[in-house]
């Protein structure tokens, strides 16, 4: 197709307007037209990656197949486009500085003063263009984190300004802003948008397209006004109205011609509007599914973003099972033997969430015991699986002090132990077992039934593992190690086949569920939860 085209996505007025969703939608729409696309995000903070950040600060840490710990927006990129991202797709200020400094020490810039503009901006530009050069994408969509006006974002915006000058028609800027509604005046206000565009212009960037996030329909007059004040074509002022689901956004963008405007501005042929058939069927099915299945998430982070990919994976699986999954957050720190029955009452299935550290783990163990002994479908993910193992060791094998070395270094029954290659690691950032590893699944297991495949590959993010010295004991007592890494022999999946659905995975299946390709384990877990719900409903009818 010729040279790579670049779409830069910036944001103004406020954060959390959904730049990630707009970028994903643009990616989806261009991809549907047959283009080879990728979406990249720059995060203007000094951490090398978000791996060392608390989920309260940053939400979930998403992991790519090649083992990069990244921003949760990359999860959206993958769920929307089905394309796998890599280390090159998420870059922080920290990483930019790190690579500049790493070149400075050996003398790569000998004799020169290393400066923000030139060296830092060049490194940013290099990372943007790398996508086109090495991977030969038709379109690279680059989202700049933060809001225009932030001190931290300045070098990124300067890099974009330069690139737009260098690339001419091959680069455009899409700016996302907010149009607030003042209830008292019953009016939508465009001033914040105007101010934010002025701010962008003062940095030398003229937006080509404006996407206005709003809670109320914007009429033609408002769009005209914004176009007029901001030097943007009228048809390039697009509204992004609140939607019941983020997956509606590409359709709404397509209906307003966002993709055709991008192509026009870049002198590209327009062609037919893609049907987005499978995407529409997904949404139809999603909207038709009205029956509710209640699923509990047992974890310590009381915020949605911390378990973003799990929530999305459950939602995908719900749709493909023609049910709506209703999530109930159960705080593991407050979960006790005394209140667990009450807390998990009415739940058709339970997810025991991933996590790090001591806080809230006893609650996860209590949940694992309750669901095991009451045969409620249970999905343990990473730390969740480790807690299933500890619970089983304590209650079934009789090792009252069984624990993970992460929580109790001196436990006599270290059923979860530190991995050999982790023992001498002292640095925290980027040193866990990260990214995709292979796993062989035992034929005849429940897990095999779900995957219908013997060899799989799944993404990891952990330091501790199931201690293989205990394999035989666990298997004899009924908990089977049904997924094993063929190279390292690490146990990846455990299950109790005599229960309805009691499976724990050391990996994170939630990172790879997409809209058009829901994850087999989530599909099968949600199905088991629905079956469980139906059975409970039937039993209660019989009782009456
Ligand atoms: N803390 C556990 C470990 O490091 C589990 C990690 C996780 O849940 N992602 O092994």
mmCIF file of N, CA and C in Angstrom, residues 57-123:
data_model
loop_
_atom_site.group_PDB
_atom_site.id
_atom_site.type_symbol
_atom_site.label_atom_id
_atom_site.label_comp_id
_atom_site.label_asym_id
_atom_site.label_seq_id
_atom_site.Cartn_x
_atom_site.Cartn_y
_atom_site.Cartn_z
ATOM 1 N N UNK A 57 -3.670 2.808 41.395
ATOM 2 C CA UNK A 57 -3.091 3.930 40.657
ATOM 3 C C UNK A 57 -3.422 3.824 39.183
ATOM 4 N N UNK A 58 -3.433 2.594 38.696
ATOM 5 C CA UNK A 58 -3.331 2.431 37.256
ATOM 6 C C UNK A 58 -4.281 1.406 36.673
ATOM 7 N N UNK A 59 -5.090 0.770 37.510
ATOM 8 C CA UNK A 59 -5.951 -0.295 36.995
ATOM 9 C C UNK A 59 -5.120 -1.532 36.711
ATOM 10 N N UNK A 60 -5.702 -2.432 35.948
ATOM 11 C CA UNK A 60 -5.044 -3.697 35.636
ATOM 12 C C UNK A 60 -3.742 -3.498 34.866
ATOM 13 N N UNK A 61 -2.806 -4.395 35.106
ATOM 14 C CA UNK A 61 -1.612 -4.429 34.282
ATOM 15 C C UNK A 61 -1.851 -5.519 33.235
ATOM 16 N N UNK A 62 -1.854 -5.122 31.980
ATOM 17 C CA UNK A 62 -2.118 -6.065 30.890
ATOM 18 C C UNK A 62 -0.786 -6.615 30.397
ATOM 19 N N UNK A 63 -0.763 -7.891 30.011
ATOM 20 C CA UNK A 63 0.497 -8.503 29.595
ATOM 21 C C UNK A 63 0.410 -8.960 28.135
ATOM 22 N N UNK A 64 1.401 -8.597 27.349
ATOM 23 C CA UNK A 64 1.416 -9.000 25.936
ATOM 24 C C UNK A 64 2.041 -10.392 25.800
ATOM 25 N N UNK A 65 1.867 -11.013 24.630
ATOM 26 C CA UNK A 65 2.436 -12.352 24.432
ATOM 27 C C UNK A 65 3.955 -12.363 24.622
ATOM 28 N N UNK A 66 4.597 -11.280 24.232
ATOM 29 C CA UNK A 66 6.055 -11.264 24.379
ATOM 30 C C UNK A 66 6.503 -10.786 25.763
ATOM 31 N N UNK A 67 5.555 -10.746 26.705
ATOM 32 C CA UNK A 67 5.937 -10.548 28.099
ATOM 33 C C UNK A 67 6.123 -9.120 28.554
ATOM 34 N N UNK A 68 5.558 -8.169 27.847
ATOM 35 C CA UNK A 68 5.640 -6.786 28.316
ATOM 36 C C UNK A 68 4.448 -6.494 29.237
ATOM 37 N N UNK A 69 4.724 -5.861 30.368
ATOM 38 C CA UNK A 69 3.639 -5.424 31.253
ATOM 39 C C UNK A 69 3.196 -4.057 30.746
ATOM 40 N N UNK A 70 1.905 -3.918 30.450
ATOM 41 C CA UNK A 70 1.440 -2.723 29.752
ATOM 42 C C UNK A 70 0.169 -2.122 30.345
ATOM 43 N N UNK A 71 -0.197 -1.004 29.746
ATOM 44 C CA UNK A 71 -1.409 -0.303 30.115
ATOM 45 C C UNK A 71 -2.649 -1.102 29.714
ATOM 46 N N UNK A 72 -3.737 -0.911 30.481
ATOM 47 C CA UNK A 72 -4.933 -1.712 30.171
ATOM 48 C C UNK A 72 -5.581 -1.364 28.839
ATOM 49 N N UNK A 73 -5.263 -0.206 28.282
ATOM 50 C CA UNK A 73 -5.795 0.115 26.949
ATOM 51 C C UNK A 73 -5.366 -0.905 25.898
ATOM 52 N N UNK A 74 -4.213 -1.520 26.095
ATOM 53 C CA UNK A 74 -3.778 -2.521 25.119
ATOM 54 C C UNK A 74 -4.734 -3.710 25.103
ATOM 55 N N UNK A 75 -5.363 -3.948 26.247
ATOM 56 C CA UNK A 75 -6.397 -4.980 26.309
ATOM 57 C C UNK A 75 -7.553 -4.632 25.379
ATOM 58 N N UNK A 76 -7.959 -3.366 25.399
ATOM 59 C CA UNK A 76 -9.020 -2.932 24.475
ATOM 60 C C UNK A 76 -8.582 -3.109 23.032
ATOM 61 N N UNK A 77 -7.344 -2.695 22.739
ATOM 62 C CA UNK A 77 -6.858 -2.811 21.353
ATOM 63 C C UNK A 77 -7.000 -4.267 20.879
ATOM 64 N N UNK A 78 -6.591 -5.190 21.742
ATOM 65 C CA UNK A 78 -6.623 -6.603 21.332
ATOM 66 C C UNK A 78 -8.045 -7.133 21.264
ATOM 67 N N UNK A 79 -8.871 -6.745 22.231
ATOM 68 C CA UNK A 79 -10.251 -7.252 22.238
ATOM 69 C C UNK A 79 -11.045 -6.740 21.035
ATOM 70 N N UNK A 80 -10.771 -5.511 20.622
ATOM 71 C CA UNK A 80 -11.486 -4.953 19.468
ATOM 72 C C UNK A 80 -10.971 -5.520 18.152
ATOM 73 N N UNK A 81 -9.656 -5.603 18.007
ATOM 74 C CA UNK A 81 -9.103 -5.931 16.682
ATOM 75 C C UNK A 81 -8.685 -7.390 16.546
ATOM 76 N N UNK A 82 -8.554 -8.086 17.663
ATOM 77 C CA UNK A 82 -8.102 -9.470 17.597
ATOM 78 C C UNK A 82 -6.620 -9.587 17.260
ATOM 79 N N UNK A 83 -5.930 -8.441 17.173
ATOM 80 C CA UNK A 83 -4.510 -8.460 16.822
ATOM 81 C C UNK A 83 -3.681 -8.446 18.099
ATOM 82 N N UNK A 84 -2.633 -9.246 18.127
ATOM 83 C CA UNK A 84 -1.796 -9.261 19.320
ATOM 84 C C UNK A 84 -0.825 -8.077 19.308
ATOM 85 N N UNK A 85 -0.684 -7.469 20.466
ATOM 86 C CA UNK A 85 0.259 -6.364 20.595
ATOM 87 C C UNK A 85 1.579 -6.901 21.169
ATOM 88 N N UNK A 86 2.593 -6.062 21.148
ATOM 89 C CA UNK A 86 3.895 -6.472 21.691
ATOM 90 C C UNK A 86 4.493 -5.310 22.488
ATOM 91 N N UNK A 87 5.696 -5.540 22.916
ATOM 92 C CA UNK A 87 6.467 -4.557 23.675
ATOM 93 C C UNK A 87 6.534 -3.194 22.975
ATOM 94 N N UNK A 88 6.490 -3.222 21.641
ATOM 95 C CA UNK A 88 6.596 -1.970 20.882
ATOM 96 C C UNK A 88 5.306 -1.153 20.947
ATOM 97 N N UNK A 89 4.230 -1.754 21.454
ATOM 98 C CA UNK A 89 2.944 -1.057 21.443
ATOM 99 C C UNK A 89 2.671 -0.191 22.669
ATOM 100 N N UNK A 90 3.497 -0.287 23.693
ATOM 101 C CA UNK A 90 3.272 0.555 24.866
ATOM 102 C C UNK A 90 4.612 1.065 25.378
ATOM 103 N N UNK A 91 4.752 2.365 25.326
ATOM 104 C CA UNK A 91 6.031 2.950 25.716
ATOM 105 C C UNK A 91 5.794 4.093 26.693
ATOM 106 N N UNK A 92 6.577 4.122 27.759
ATOM 107 C CA UNK A 92 6.421 5.170 28.763
ATOM 108 C C UNK A 92 7.551 6.190 28.613
ATOM 109 N N UNK A 93 7.363 7.333 29.264
ATOM 110 C CA UNK A 93 8.431 8.332 29.315
ATOM 111 C C UNK A 93 9.694 7.680 29.873
ATOM 112 N N UNK A 94 9.515 6.855 30.902
ATOM 113 C CA UNK A 94 10.650 6.175 31.525
ATOM 114 C C UNK A 94 11.467 5.397 30.511
ATOM 115 N N UNK A 95 10.769 4.667 29.639
ATOM 116 C CA UNK A 95 11.495 3.857 28.653
ATOM 117 C C UNK A 95 12.213 4.719 27.632
ATOM 118 N N UNK A 96 11.590 5.824 27.273
ATOM 119 C CA UNK A 96 12.229 6.732 26.318
ATOM 120 C C UNK A 96 13.535 7.265 26.931
ATOM 121 N N UNK A 97 13.425 7.751 28.167
ATOM 122 C CA UNK A 97 14.624 8.285 28.848
ATOM 123 C C UNK A 97 15.675 7.187 29.023
ATOM 124 N N UNK A 98 15.221 6.030 29.420
ATOM 125 C CA UNK A 98 16.160 4.923 29.643
ATOM 126 C C UNK A 98 16.977 4.646 28.378
ATOM 127 N N UNK A 99 16.297 4.594 27.234
ATOM 128 C CA UNK A 99 17.083 4.240 26.050
ATOM 129 C C UNK A 99 17.991 5.389 25.619
ATOM 130 N N UNK A 100 17.556 6.628 25.865
ATOM 131 C CA UNK A 100 18.453 7.748 25.540
ATOM 132 C C UNK A 100 19.687 7.702 26.452
ATOM 133 N N UNK A 101 19.439 7.482 27.747
ATOM 134 C CA UNK A 101 20.563 7.469 28.693
ATOM 135 C C UNK A 101 21.499 6.284 28.411
ATOM 136 N N UNK A 102 20.882 5.156 28.013
ATOM 137 C CA UNK A 102 21.717 3.995 27.684
ATOM 138 C C UNK A 102 22.605 4.249 26.468
ATOM 139 N N UNK A 103 22.183 5.162 25.607
ATOM 140 C CA UNK A 103 23.027 5.507 24.456
ATOM 141 C C UNK A 103 24.050 6.580 24.853
ATOM 142 N N UNK A 104 23.670 7.397 25.836
ATOM 143 C CA UNK A 104 24.566 8.489 26.245
ATOM 144 C C UNK A 104 25.825 7.944 26.913
ATOM 145 N N UNK A 105 25.665 6.944 27.765
ATOM 146 C CA UNK A 105 26.818 6.452 28.532
ATOM 147 C C UNK A 105 27.951 5.901 27.649
ATOM 148 N N UNK A 106 27.652 5.046 26.711
ATOM 149 C CA UNK A 106 28.777 4.565 25.881
ATOM 150 C C UNK A 106 29.317 5.614 24.920
ATOM 151 N N UNK A 107 28.663 6.765 24.869
ATOM 152 C CA UNK A 107 29.223 7.842 24.049
ATOM 153 C C UNK A 107 28.587 8.009 22.681
ATOM 154 N N UNK A 108 27.392 7.470 22.510
ATOM 155 C CA UNK A 108 26.736 7.589 21.199
ATOM 156 C C UNK A 108 26.524 9.042 20.767
ATOM 157 N N UNK A 109 26.359 9.925 21.750
ATOM 158 C CA UNK A 109 26.138 11.326 21.391
ATOM 159 C C UNK A 109 27.364 12.181 21.765
ATOM 160 N N UNK A 110 28.514 11.574 21.780
ATOM 161 C CA UNK A 110 29.706 12.210 22.320
ATOM 162 C C UNK A 110 29.872 13.668 21.876
ATOM 163 N N UNK A 111 30.095 14.513 22.868
ATOM 164 C CA UNK A 111 30.314 15.925 22.575
ATOM 165 C C UNK A 111 29.055 16.762 22.607
ATOM 166 N N UNK A 112 27.882 16.110 22.602
ATOM 167 C CA UNK A 112 26.630 16.861 22.514
ATOM 168 C C UNK A 112 25.922 16.958 23.872
ATOM 169 N N UNK A 113 25.159 18.032 24.031
ATOM 170 C CA UNK A 113 24.296 18.169 25.203
ATOM 171 C C UNK A 113 23.010 17.400 24.905
ATOM 172 N N UNK A 114 22.633 16.490 25.789
ATOM 173 C CA UNK A 114 21.410 15.710 25.545
ATOM 174 C C UNK A 114 20.218 16.528 26.029
ATOM 175 N N UNK A 115 19.286 16.763 25.120
ATOM 176 C CA UNK A 115 18.173 17.643 25.462
ATOM 177 C C UNK A 115 16.821 17.011 25.181
ATOM 178 N N UNK A 116 15.827 17.578 25.906
ATOM 179 C CA UNK A 116 14.456 17.091 25.755
ATOM 180 C C UNK A 116 14.014 17.175 24.285
ATOM 181 N N UNK A 117 14.139 18.411 23.739
ATOM 182 C CA UNK A 117 13.801 18.525 22.324
ATOM 183 C C UNK A 117 15.069 18.235 21.553
ATOM 184 N N UNK A 118 14.976 17.349 20.720
ATOM 185 C CA UNK A 118 15.911 16.687 19.832
ATOM 186 C C UNK A 118 16.125 15.256 20.301
ATOM 187 N N UNK A 119 16.751 15.055 21.468
ATOM 188 C CA UNK A 119 17.095 13.666 21.791
ATOM 189 C C UNK A 119 15.891 12.879 22.285
ATOM 190 N N UNK A 120 15.161 13.465 23.226
ATOM 191 C CA UNK A 120 13.977 12.755 23.727
ATOM 192 C C UNK A 120 12.907 12.683 22.630
ATOM 193 N N UNK A 121 12.660 13.807 21.978
ATOM 194 C CA UNK A 121 11.626 13.792 20.928
ATOM 195 C C UNK A 121 12.039 12.875 19.766
ATOM 196 N N UNK A 122 13.323 12.833 19.448
ATOM 197 C CA UNK A 122 13.767 11.921 18.374
ATOM 198 C C UNK A 122 13.526 10.467 18.754
ATOM 199 N N UNK A 123 13.764 10.167 20.027
ATOM 200 C CA UNK A 123 13.570 8.790 20.483
ATOM 201 C C UNK A 123 12.076 8.429 20.415
#
